[in-house]
């Protein structure tokens, strides 16, 4: 509010007009903030769930890894504004297009870091778990995912920043 008060006392009419809009229509800006949070949050949730699932899948079935990672990198080379434009014929203009595009962009760090985190686990640890009689699912849940968690959390942090920043472009 201090900034708005300072802007009101400025001699520049454009800044004064911007400050007036903020003061006269705060509900409009609160609504826009809510939409931004909803779009970015749902895209981040979808990207996190799909990214970790895909990362686990390609770490278990290594033959799929090059295909999935190359496809992921290929999608990431498309500029954000173009991705929104490419999706319009399929999803229309609106929040669905934004969520789909933001989810696609969020997949790269999630899939890559999950895969790297699981792939770089010391094979001796997995051999020891197999020697103790652990099933494939137990090894995944009790050993691989906890050991890969720092990489997954780093990806989540990166993905959240990307998603929140790209959601601003989605509004256009």
Short mmCIF file of N, CA and C in Angstrom, two decimals, residues 6 11 16 20 22 39 44 48-49 59 62 67 81 85 109 113 117-118 123 129 151 161 163 165:
data_model
loop_
_atom_site.label_atom_id
_atom_site.label_comp_id
_atom_site.label_asym_id
_atom_site.label_seq_id
_atom_site.Cartn_x
_atom_site.Cartn_y
_atom_site.Cartn_z
N UNK A 6 2.68 6.15 -2.69
CA UNK A 6 3.76 6.91 -3.32
C UNK A 6 3.48 7.14 -4.80
N UNK A 11 3.91 12.59 -10.37
CA UNK A 11 3.44 13.51 -11.41
C UNK A 11 3.06 12.75 -12.67
N UNK A 16 -0.17 6.91 -11.90
CA UNK A 16 -1.33 7.28 -11.09
C UNK A 16 -2.55 6.45 -11.49
N UNK A 20 -4.66 3.82 -9.24
CA UNK A 20 -6.10 3.98 -9.09
C UNK A 20 -6.84 2.67 -9.35
N UNK A 22 -5.64 -0.34 -8.96
CA UNK A 22 -5.38 -1.22 -7.82
C UNK A 22 -6.29 -0.88 -6.64
N UNK A 39 -4.18 -22.45 -11.52
CA UNK A 39 -3.58 -22.99 -12.75
C UNK A 39 -2.18 -23.54 -12.46
N UNK A 44 1.39 -28.04 -11.51
CA UNK A 44 2.52 -28.56 -10.72
C UNK A 44 2.19 -29.91 -10.11
N UNK A 48 4.21 -33.23 -11.10
CA UNK A 48 4.92 -33.97 -10.05
C UNK A 48 4.52 -35.44 -10.07
N UNK A 49 3.23 -35.71 -10.12
CA UNK A 49 2.75 -37.10 -10.09
C UNK A 49 3.19 -37.84 -11.36
N UNK A 59 13.21 -45.96 -15.00
CA UNK A 59 14.34 -46.50 -14.24
C UNK A 59 14.20 -48.00 -14.05
N UNK A 62 14.72 -49.87 -18.37
CA UNK A 62 15.77 -48.99 -18.91
C UNK A 62 15.71 -48.83 -20.42
N UNK A 67 14.01 -43.20 -25.10
CA UNK A 67 12.85 -42.71 -25.84
C UNK A 67 12.09 -41.66 -25.05
N UNK A 81 5.20 -19.87 -25.50
CA UNK A 81 4.07 -19.22 -26.18
C UNK A 81 3.62 -20.07 -27.37
N UNK A 85 -0.05 -22.03 -28.25
CA UNK A 85 -0.67 -21.94 -29.56
C UNK A 85 -0.91 -23.29 -30.20
N UNK A 109 12.09 -31.56 -15.60
CA UNK A 109 12.90 -31.75 -14.40
C UNK A 109 12.44 -32.92 -13.55
N UNK A 113 15.20 -35.87 -13.10
CA UNK A 113 15.80 -35.99 -11.76
C UNK A 113 15.38 -37.29 -11.07
N UNK A 117 18.14 -39.89 -10.05
CA UNK A 117 18.24 -40.24 -8.64
C UNK A 117 18.19 -41.73 -8.40
N UNK A 118 17.31 -42.41 -9.12
CA UNK A 118 17.19 -43.86 -8.96
C UNK A 118 18.34 -44.59 -9.65
N UNK A 123 24.60 -49.96 -6.77
CA UNK A 123 24.04 -51.29 -7.02
C UNK A 123 24.24 -52.26 -5.85
N UNK A 129 19.62 -55.63 -0.63
CA UNK A 129 18.17 -55.74 -0.38
C UNK A 129 17.61 -57.00 -1.03
N UNK A 151 17.02 -35.77 -4.91
CA UNK A 151 16.97 -35.38 -6.33
C UNK A 151 15.54 -35.02 -6.73
N UNK A 161 9.14 -23.38 -9.63
CA UNK A 161 9.55 -22.05 -10.08
C UNK A 161 9.20 -21.86 -11.55
N UNK A 163 6.90 -23.45 -13.34
CA UNK A 163 5.46 -23.45 -13.53
C UNK A 163 4.84 -22.12 -13.12
N UNK A 165 6.30 -19.20 -12.96
CA UNK A 165 6.70 -18.12 -13.86
C UNK A 165 6.03 -18.24 -15.22
#
